């Protein structure tokens, strides 16, 4: 029997910065997906997942194609291994997960990475951690048809207990930075998702590219807030661009705050980030705004903001570890009282990534 675990992740700061070549701060969770399996005699690759009724088998030696179901995530990874020339013996495997699926905590990266590591163990392969992240991302792009960036896979692989992951989407540098002691993350799903989310997402993406071009930059990564403020960009594009430059700056400030163990400063940056989403990027919702407003008034909450794409979904809050249970309860009760909705909260200690590895500092002078 071989087994491998990979965690989900949450975005702490750096909203919509990935496709703008920007900076992100994320964290791996203790929740994640485990892949268990073994080699078998029959010439097949067999997949099952706890809680998913449909099981799959594919004959070995044939070209693998997506089937438009959950198995596409691990199947894509298998296809990428084969494409790279690795010989994979017949196997059976089964997934089990402690992550909510489809809730923005990247259960998709967790299933990919757990399976990729399972394959490495099954076949005795040594693949460098960053390359593994790229391989899983490629699988998701090609097999699941999701144009995700690298952040999810990088976070799942490079996470470290009680550390945040700093990822530079331009240089692909990864650093792990110790979290100030005494805090945990509280993730609160508003359970409200808005329709037309992908349309809004693409519109924001396009606005960012347009703003960068008008400013004469390759990407908004090159721009500073001051330059945007003083530019002749139309008002709407200016606000969109300000969100990105502001997020990049907040990620840098957060790294400094963490080095000083300054939880109050970290929290303030989270609130500022949310405010920028609300006013500049307009990717918040009334429910997310309400959750952040409620959190602002609860004792022991350092900061709170929407996490992920926006237009619904969840908030992430940095809260005092000793009061986390109480804070979660107060948040849910007040949200119920104001909105007549049942929010779902998770108190998430920050966990280890799937592999034991050092920070990844790419050779920038190399090709
Ligand atoms: P998120 O990554 O935020 O959880 P996605 O929509 O990107 O949401 O990925 C969710 C999809 O990934 C599920 O619909 C399913 O197809 C697949 N998936 C994730 N975890 C598992 C699992 N444990 N077993 C089977 N499929 C899974
Ligand atoms: Mg996903």
CSV table of C-alpha atoms and ligand atoms in Angstrom, one decimal:
chain,number,residue,atom,x,y,z
A,1,UNK,CA,0.0,0.0,0.0
A,2,UNK,CA,1.2,3.5,-0.8
A,3,UNK,CA,-0.4,6.7,0.4
A,4,UNK,CA,0.0,10.4,0.1
A,5,UNK,CA,-1.8,13.5,1.6
A,6,UNK,CA,-2.1,17.0,0.1
A,7,UNK,CA,-3.9,19.9,1.8
A,8,UNK,CA,-6.3,22.5,0.6
A,9,UNK,CA,-5.4,26.2,0.7
A,10,UNK,CA,-6.8,29.6,1.4
A,11,UNK,CA,-5.8,33.0,-0.1
A,12,UNK,CA,-4.8,35.4,2.8
A,13,UNK,CA,-3.9,38.5,0.7
A,14,UNK,CA,-3.2,39.2,-2.9
A,15,UNK,CA,-6.7,39.2,-4.5
A,16,UNK,CA,-6.8,38.7,-8.3
A,17,UNK,CA,-3.0,39.4,-8.4
A,18,UNK,CA,-2.1,36.0,-10.0
A,19,UNK,CA,-3.0,36.8,-13.6
A,20,UNK,CA,-1.4,40.2,-13.1
A,21,UNK,CA,2.0,38.7,-12.4
A,22,UNK,CA,1.6,39.9,-8.8
A,23,UNK,CA,2.2,38.7,-5.3
A,24,UNK,CA,0.1,36.4,-3.1
A,25,UNK,CA,0.1,35.3,0.4
A,26,UNK,CA,-1.7,32.0,1.1
A,27,UNK,CA,-1.8,29.2,3.6
A,28,UNK,CA,-2.1,25.4,3.4
A,29,UNK,CA,-4.9,24.0,5.7
A,30,UNK,CA,-4.8,20.9,7.9
A,31,UNK,CA,-7.8,19.7,5.8
A,32,UNK,CA,-7.0,17.9,2.6
A,33,UNK,CA,-7.1,14.8,0.5
A,34,UNK,CA,-5.5,11.4,0.9
A,35,UNK,CA,-4.8,9.0,-1.9
A,36,UNK,CA,-4.2,5.3,-1.1
A,37,UNK,CA,-3.5,2.5,-3.5
A,38,UNK,CA,-1.3,-0.3,-4.8
A,39,UNK,CA,0.0,-2.0,-7.9
A,40,UNK,CA,-2.4,-4.6,-9.4
A,41,UNK,CA,-2.0,-7.5,-11.9
A,42,UNK,CA,-4.9,-6.5,-14.2
A,43,UNK,CA,-3.7,-4.1,-16.9
A,44,UNK,CA,-5.8,-1.2,-15.7
A,45,UNK,CA,-5.7,2.1,-13.9
A,46,UNK,CA,-8.5,2.1,-11.3
A,47,UNK,CA,-9.9,5.2,-9.5
A,48,UNK,CA,-12.5,5.5,-6.8
A,49,UNK,CA,-13.3,8.3,-4.3
A,50,UNK,CA,-15.2,8.1,-1.0
A,51,UNK,CA,-18.5,9.8,-1.4
A,52,UNK,CA,-18.5,9.7,-5.2
A,53,UNK,CA,-20.5,6.8,-6.5
A,54,UNK,CA,-19.0,6.6,-10.0
A,55,UNK,CA,-15.8,4.6,-10.2
A,56,UNK,CA,-13.5,4.5,-13.2
A,57,UNK,CA,-11.0,2.2,-14.9
A,58,UNK,CA,-8.9,2.7,-17.9
A,59,UNK,CA,-6.9,0.1,-19.8
A,60,UNK,CA,-3.1,0.8,-19.6
A,61,UNK,CA,-1.3,1.6,-22.8
A,62,UNK,CA,-4.1,3.7,-24.3
A,63,UNK,CA,-4.3,7.5,-24.8
A,64,UNK,CA,-6.1,9.0,-21.9
A,65,UNK,CA,-8.9,11.5,-22.6
A,66,UNK,CA,-11.0,13.6,-20.1
A,67,UNK,CA,-14.5,12.1,-19.3
A,68,UNK,CA,-16.1,15.3,-17.9
A,69,UNK,CA,-16.3,14.0,-14.3
A,70,UNK,CA,-14.3,14.1,-11.0
A,71,UNK,CA,-11.8,11.6,-12.3
A,72,UNK,CA,-10.4,14.1,-14.8
A,73,UNK,CA,-8.3,15.8,-12.1
A,74,UNK,CA,-6.2,12.7,-11.2
A,75,UNK,CA,-6.5,11.3,-14.8
A,76,UNK,CA,-5.0,14.6,-16.1
A,77,UNK,CA,-2.1,14.1,-13.7
A,78,UNK,CA,-1.6,10.5,-14.9
A,79,UNK,CA,-1.7,11.7,-18.5
A,80,UNK,CA,1.0,14.4,-17.7
A,81,UNK,CA,3.3,11.8,-16.1
A,82,UNK,CA,2.9,9.5,-19.1
A,83,UNK,CA,3.5,12.5,-21.5
A,84,UNK,CA,6.8,13.2,-19.7
A,85,UNK,CA,7.9,9.7,-20.5
A,86,UNK,CA,7.3,8.0,-17.1
A,87,UNK,CA,6.2,4.4,-17.2
A,88,UNK,CA,3.3,3.9,-14.8
A,89,UNK,CA,2.4,0.3,-13.9
A,90,UNK,CA,-1.2,-0.8,-13.4
A,91,UNK,CA,-2.7,0.4,-10.1
A,92,UNK,CA,-5.8,0.9,-8.1
A,93,UNK,CA,-6.3,4.0,-5.9
A,94,UNK,CA,-8.9,5.5,-3.7
A,95,UNK,CA,-9.3,9.1,-2.5
A,96,UNK,CA,-10.8,10.4,0.8
A,97,UNK,CA,-11.0,14.0,1.7
A,98,UNK,CA,-11.7,16.2,4.8
A,99,UNK,CA,-12.1,19.3,2.6
A,100,UNK,CA,-15.4,20.7,1.4
A,101,UNK,CA,-15.5,20.2,-2.3
A,102,UNK,CA,-16.0,23.2,-4.6
A,103,UNK,CA,-15.9,25.7,-1.7
A,104,UNK,CA,-12.9,27.7,-2.9
A,105,UNK,CA,-10.4,25.8,-0.7
A,106,UNK,CA,-8.9,24.1,-3.7
A,107,UNK,CA,-10.0,20.5,-3.2
A,108,UNK,CA,-9.0,20.3,-6.9
A,109,UNK,CA,-5.3,20.9,-6.2
A,110,UNK,CA,-5.5,18.6,-3.2
A,111,UNK,CA,-6.7,15.7,-5.2
A,112,UNK,CA,-4.2,16.4,-8.0
A,113,UNK,CA,-1.2,16.8,-5.7
A,114,UNK,CA,-2.1,13.8,-3.4
A,115,UNK,CA,-2.4,11.6,-6.5
A,116,UNK,CA,0.9,13.0,-8.1
A,117,UNK,CA,2.7,12.1,-4.9
A,118,UNK,CA,1.1,8.7,-4.7
A,119,UNK,CA,2.4,8.1,-8.3
A,120,UNK,CA,5.9,9.2,-7.3
A,121,UNK,CA,5.8,6.7,-4.4
A,122,UNK,CA,4.3,3.9,-6.4
A,123,UNK,CA,7.0,4.3,-9.1
A,124,UNK,CA,9.9,5.4,-7.0
A,125,UNK,CA,10.1,8.8,-8.8
A,126,UNK,CA,11.9,11.9,-7.6
A,127,UNK,CA,10.3,15.0,-9.1
A,128,UNK,CA,11.3,18.4,-7.9
A,129,UNK,CA,8.6,20.1,-5.9
A,130,UNK,CA,8.0,23.1,-8.2
A,131,UNK,CA,7.9,20.9,-11.3
A,132,UNK,CA,5.3,18.8,-9.6
A,133,UNK,CA,3.2,21.9,-9.0
A,134,UNK,CA,3.5,22.8,-12.7
A,135,UNK,CA,2.5,19.3,-13.8
A,136,UNK,CA,-0.6,19.3,-11.6
A,137,UNK,CA,-1.6,22.8,-12.9
A,138,UNK,CA,-1.2,21.6,-16.5
A,139,UNK,CA,-3.4,18.7,-15.7
A,140,UNK,CA,-6.2,21.0,-14.4
A,141,UNK,CA,-5.8,23.3,-17.4
A,142,UNK,CA,-6.0,20.6,-20.0
A,143,UNK,CA,-8.1,17.8,-18.4
A,144,UNK,CA,-10.5,19.7,-16.2
A,145,UNK,CA,-10.5,22.7,-18.6
A,146,UNK,CA,-10.0,25.2,-15.7
A,147,UNK,CA,-7.6,28.0,-16.5
A,148,UNK,CA,-6.3,28.2,-12.9
A,149,UNK,CA,-3.0,29.8,-12.0
A,150,UNK,CA,-0.2,28.0,-10.1
A,151,UNK,CA,-1.1,29.3,-6.7
A,152,UNK,CA,-3.3,26.4,-5.6
A,153,UNK,CA,-0.8,23.7,-6.4
A,154,UNK,CA,2.2,25.7,-5.0
A,155,UNK,CA,0.3,26.2,-1.7
A,156,UNK,CA,-0.7,22.6,-1.4
A,157,UNK,CA,2.9,21.4,-2.1
A,158,UNK,CA,4.9,24.1,-0.3
A,159,UNK,CA,2.7,24.8,2.8
A,160,UNK,CA,4.2,24.6,6.2
A,161,UNK,CA,2.6,24.3,9.6
A,162,UNK,CA,2.0,27.8,11.1
A,163,UNK,CA,3.6,29.5,8.0
A,164,UNK,CA,2.1,31.6,5.2
A,165,UNK,CA,3.3,31.0,1.7
A,166,UNK,CA,4.5,34.0,-0.2
A,167,UNK,CA,4.3,33.3,-4.0
A,168,UNK,CA,5.6,35.7,-6.7
A,169,UNK,CA,3.5,34.9,-9.8
A,170,UNK,CA,6.1,36.7,-12.0
A,171,UNK,CA,9.4,35.1,-10.8
A,172,UNK,CA,7.7,31.9,-9.4
A,173,UNK,CA,9.7,32.4,-6.2
A,174,UNK,CA,8.2,30.7,-3.1
A,175,UNK,CA,9.0,31.6,0.5
A,176,UNK,CA,7.5,30.3,3.7
A,177,UNK,CA,7.1,32.9,6.4
A,178,UNK,CA,6.2,32.1,10.1
A,179,UNK,CA,2.8,33.2,11.2
A,180,UNK,CA,2.7,35.4,14.3
A,181,UNK,CA,2.0,33.1,17.3
A,182,UNK,CA,-1.5,32.9,18.8
A,183,UNK,CA,-3.6,33.3,15.7
A,184,UNK,CA,-5.7,30.9,13.6
A,185,UNK,CA,-7.7,31.3,10.4
A,186,UNK,CA,-11.4,31.2,10.4
A,187,UNK,CA,-13.1,30.6,7.1
A,188,UNK,CA,-16.7,31.5,6.8
A,189,UNK,CA,-18.7,30.5,3.8
A,190,UNK,CA,-21.6,32.9,3.2
A,191,UNK,CA,-23.2,30.0,1.1
A,192,UNK,CA,-24.3,32.6,-1.4
A,193,UNK,CA,-22.9,32.3,-4.9
A,194,UNK,CA,-23.9,34.7,-7.6
A,195,UNK,CA,-24.7,33.7,-11.1
A,196,UNK,CA,-22.6,35.1,-14.0
A,197,UNK,CA,-19.5,34.8,-11.8
A,198,UNK,CA,-17.3,33.7,-14.7
A,199,UNK,CA,-18.5,36.6,-16.9
A,200,UNK,CA,-17.6,39.0,-14.1
A,201,UNK,CA,-14.3,37.3,-13.6
A,202,UNK,CA,-13.3,37.6,-17.2
A,203,UNK,CA,-14.4,41.2,-17.3
A,204,UNK,CA,-12.2,42.1,-14.4
A,205,UNK,CA,-9.3,40.2,-15.9
A,206,UNK,CA,-9.7,42.1,-19.2
A,207,UNK,CA,-9.9,45.4,-17.4
A,208,UNK,CA,-6.6,44.7,-15.7
A,209,UNK,CA,-4.9,43.9,-19.0
A,210,UNK,CA,-6.4,47.0,-20.6
A,211,UNK,CA,-5.3,49.2,-17.7
A,212,UNK,CA,-1.7,47.8,-17.9
A,213,UNK,CA,-1.6,48.4,-21.6
A,214,UNK,CA,-2.9,52.0,-21.3
A,215,UNK,CA,-0.2,52.6,-18.6
A,216,UNK,CA,2.4,51.3,-21.0
A,217,UNK,CA,3.2,48.2,-18.9
A,218,UNK,CA,3.3,44.5,-19.7
A,219,UNK,CA,1.3,43.8,-16.5
A,220,UNK,CA,0.0,45.7,-13.5
A,221,UNK,CA,2.8,44.1,-11.6
A,222,UNK,CA,5.1,46.9,-13.0
A,223,UNK,CA,2.7,49.7,-11.8
A,224,UNK,CA,2.7,51.4,-8.4
A,225,UNK,CA,-0.4,52.9,-6.7
A,226,UNK,CA,1.1,56.4,-7.1
A,227,UNK,CA,1.5,55.9,-10.8
A,228,UNK,CA,-2.1,54.7,-11.2
A,229,UNK,CA,-3.4,57.6,-9.1
A,230,UNK,CA,-1.6,60.1,-11.2
A,231,UNK,CA,-2.4,58.5,-14.5
A,232,UNK,CA,-5.0,59.5,-17.0
A,233,UNK,CA,-6.8,56.2,-16.8
A,234,UNK,CA,-10.6,56.4,-17.0
A,235,UNK,CA,-12.2,56.3,-13.6
A,236,UNK,CA,-13.3,52.7,-13.7
A,237,UNK,CA,-10.1,51.3,-15.0
A,238,UNK,CA,-8.2,53.3,-12.4
A,239,UNK,CA,-10.2,51.7,-9.6
A,240,UNK,CA,-9.6,48.2,-11.0
A,241,UNK,CA,-5.9,48.9,-11.3
A,242,UNK,CA,-5.7,50.4,-7.8
A,243,UNK,CA,-7.0,47.1,-6.3
A,244,UNK,CA,-4.1,45.2,-7.9
A,245,UNK,CA,-1.3,47.6,-7.0
A,246,UNK,CA,-2.8,47.9,-3.5
A,247,UNK,CA,-2.9,44.2,-3.1
A,248,UNK,CA,0.7,43.8,-4.2
A,249,UNK,CA,1.7,46.5,-1.7
A,250,UNK,CA,-0.3,44.9,1.1
A,251,UNK,CA,1.3,41.5,0.5
A,252,UNK,CA,4.7,43.2,0.9
A,253,UNK,CA,3.6,45.0,4.1
A,254,UNK,CA,2.1,41.8,5.5
A,255,UNK,CA,5.5,40.1,5.1
A,256,UNK,CA,7.1,42.9,7.1
A,257,UNK,CA,4.4,42.8,9.7
A,258,UNK,CA,4.8,39.0,10.1
A,259,UNK,CA,8.5,39.4,10.6
A,260,UNK,CA,7.7,41.7,13.5
A,261,UNK,CA,4.9,39.4,14.8
A,262,UNK,CA,2.5,42.3,14.4
A,263,UNK,CA,-1.0,40.7,14.3
A,264,UNK,CA,-2.8,44.0,14.5
A,265,UNK,CA,-1.0,45.3,11.4
A,266,UNK,CA,-1.7,42.0,9.6
A,267,UNK,CA,-5.4,42.3,10.5
A,268,UNK,CA,-5.6,45.9,9.3
A,269,UNK,CA,-4.2,44.9,5.9
A,270,UNK,CA,-6.9,42.2,5.6
A,271,UNK,CA,-9.6,44.8,6.3
A,272,UNK,CA,-8.1,47.2,3.8
A,273,UNK,CA,-8.0,44.5,1.2
A,274,UNK,CA,-11.7,43.9,1.7
A,275,UNK,CA,-12.4,47.6,1.4
A,276,UNK,CA,-10.5,47.7,-1.8
A,277,UNK,CA,-12.5,44.7,-3.2
A,278,UNK,CA,-15.7,46.4,-2.2
A,279,UNK,CA,-14.9,49.9,-3.6
A,280,UNK,CA,-12.3,49.4,-6.3
A,281,UNK,CA,-12.7,45.9,-7.7
A,282,UNK,CA,-16.4,45.5,-6.9
A,283,UNK,CA,-16.0,41.7,-6.5
A,284,UNK,CA,-17.7,41.6,-3.1
A,285,UNK,CA,-21.3,40.9,-2.3
A,286,UNK,CA,-23.7,42.2,0.4
A,287,UNK,CA,-23.3,39.0,2.3
A,288,UNK,CA,-19.5,39.1,2.3
A,289,UNK,CA,-19.6,42.8,3.3
A,290,UNK,CA,-21.9,41.8,6.1
A,291,UNK,CA,-19.6,39.0,7.4
A,292,UNK,CA,-16.7,41.4,7.4
A,293,UNK,CA,-18.6,44.1,9.2
A,294,UNK,CA,-19.8,41.6,11.8
A,295,UNK,CA,-16.2,40.3,12.3
A,296,UNK,CA,-14.9,43.8,12.7
A,297,UNK,CA,-16.9,44.2,15.9
A,298,UNK,CA,-16.1,40.9,17.5
A,299,UNK,CA,-13.4,40.9,20.2
A,300,UNK,CA,-10.4,38.8,19.1
A,301,UNK,CA,-10.7,39.3,15.4
A,302,UNK,CA,-7.6,40.9,13.9
A,303,UNK,CA,-8.8,41.2,10.4
A,304,UNK,CA,-11.2,39.8,7.8
A,305,UNK,CA,-11.7,39.9,4.1
A,306,UNK,CA,-13.3,38.0,1.2
A,307,UNK,CA,-11.1,35.2,-0.1
A,308,UNK,CA,-10.7,34.0,-3.7
A,309,UNK,CA,-12.5,35.3,-6.8
A,310,UNK,CA,-15.3,37.0,-5.0
A,311,UNK,CA,-18.9,37.5,-6.2
A,312,UNK,CA,-20.0,35.2,-3.4
A,313,UNK,CA,-18.2,32.5,-1.5
A,314,UNK,CA,-16.2,32.9,1.7
A,315,UNK,CA,-14.3,35.3,4.0
A,316,UNK,CA,-11.1,34.5,5.8
A,317,UNK,CA,-10.4,36.1,9.2
A,318,UNK,CA,-7.3,36.1,11.3
A,319,UNK,CA,-8.4,35.6,14.8
A,320,UNK,CA,-7.1,35.0,18.3
A,321,UNK,CA,-6.6,31.3,18.7
A,322,UNK,CA,-8.0,31.1,22.3
A,323,UNK,CA,-11.2,32.7,21.3
A,324,UNK,CA,-11.7,31.1,17.9
A,325,UNK,CA,-14.7,28.9,18.9
A,326,UNK,CA,-16.5,31.8,20.5
A,327,UNK,CA,-15.8,34.1,17.6
A,328,UNK,CA,-17.1,31.5,15.1
A,329,UNK,CA,-20.3,31.2,17.1
A,330,UNK,CA,-20.9,34.9,17.4
A,331,UNK,CA,-20.2,35.4,13.6
A,332,UNK,CA,-22.7,32.7,12.6
A,333,UNK,CA,-25.4,33.9,15.1
A,334,UNK,CA,-25.2,37.5,14.1
A,335,UNK,CA,-25.2,36.6,10.4
A,336,UNK,CA,-28.3,34.5,10.9
A,337,UNK,CA,-30.0,37.3,12.8
A,338,UNK,CA,-29.2,39.9,10.1
A,339,UNK,CA,-29.5,37.8,6.9
A,340,UNK,CA,-31.6,34.8,7.8
A,341,UNK,CA,-28.8,32.7,6.4
A,342,UNK,CA,-26.7,29.8,7.8
A,343,UNK,CA,-23.1,30.6,7.2
A,344,UNK,CA,-20.6,27.7,7.5
A,345,UNK,CA,-17.5,28.2,9.5
A,346,UNK,CA,-14.3,26.3,9.7
A,347,UNK,CA,-11.6,27.0,12.2
A,348,UNK,CA,-8.4,26.2,10.3
A,349,UNK,CA,-5.1,25.7,11.8
A,350,UNK,CA,-2.4,26.3,9.2
A,351,UNK,CA,-0.9,22.9,8.1
A,352,UNK,CA,2.0,21.3,6.3
A,353,UNK,CA,2.2,21.0,2.6
A,354,UNK,CA,2.3,17.8,0.8
A,355,UNK,CA,6.1,17.6,0.5
A,356,UNK,CA,8.9,18.4,2.8
A,357,UNK,CA,10.9,21.0,0.9
A,358,UNK,CA,12.7,24.3,1.2
A,359,UNK,CA,11.6,27.6,-0.2
A,360,UNK,CA,11.9,27.6,-4.0
A,361,UNK,CA,14.1,30.4,-5.3
A,362,UNK,CA,14.3,30.2,-9.0
A,363,UNK,CA,17.5,31.1,-10.8
A,364,UNK,CA,16.4,34.4,-12.3
A,365,UNK,CA,19.4,34.9,-14.4
A,366,UNK,CA,18.8,31.5,-16.1
A,367,UNK,CA,16.8,31.2,-19.3
B,1,LIG,P1,-12.4,23.8,-5.2
B,1,LIG,O1,-11.0,23.5,-5.8
B,1,LIG,O2,-12.5,25.2,-4.8
B,1,LIG,O3,-12.8,22.8,-4.2
B,1,LIG,P2,-13.1,23.2,-7.9
B,1,LIG,O4,-14.4,23.4,-8.7
B,1,LIG,O5,-11.9,23.7,-8.5
B,1,LIG,O6,-13.4,23.7,-6.4
B,1,LIG,O7,-12.9,21.6,-7.7
B,1,LIG,C1,-13.9,20.8,-7.3
B,1,LIG,C2,-13.9,19.5,-8.1
B,1,LIG,O8,-12.7,18.7,-7.9
B,1,LIG,C3,-15.1,18.6,-7.7
B,1,LIG,O9,-16.3,18.9,-8.4
B,1,LIG,C4,-14.5,17.2,-8.2
B,1,LIG,O10,-14.7,17.1,-9.5
B,1,LIG,C5,-13.1,17.3,-7.9
B,1,LIG,N1,-12.7,16.8,-6.6
B,1,LIG,C6,-12.1,17.5,-5.6
B,1,LIG,N2,-11.9,16.7,-4.5
B,1,LIG,C7,-12.3,15.5,-4.8
B,1,LIG,C8,-12.4,14.2,-4.2
B,1,LIG,N3,-11.9,14.0,-2.9
B,1,LIG,N4,-12.8,13.1,-4.9
B,1,LIG,C9,-13.3,13.3,-6.1
B,1,LIG,N5,-13.3,14.5,-6.8
B,1,LIG,C10,-12.8,15.5,-6.2
B,2,LIG,MG1,-10.1,24.4,-7.6
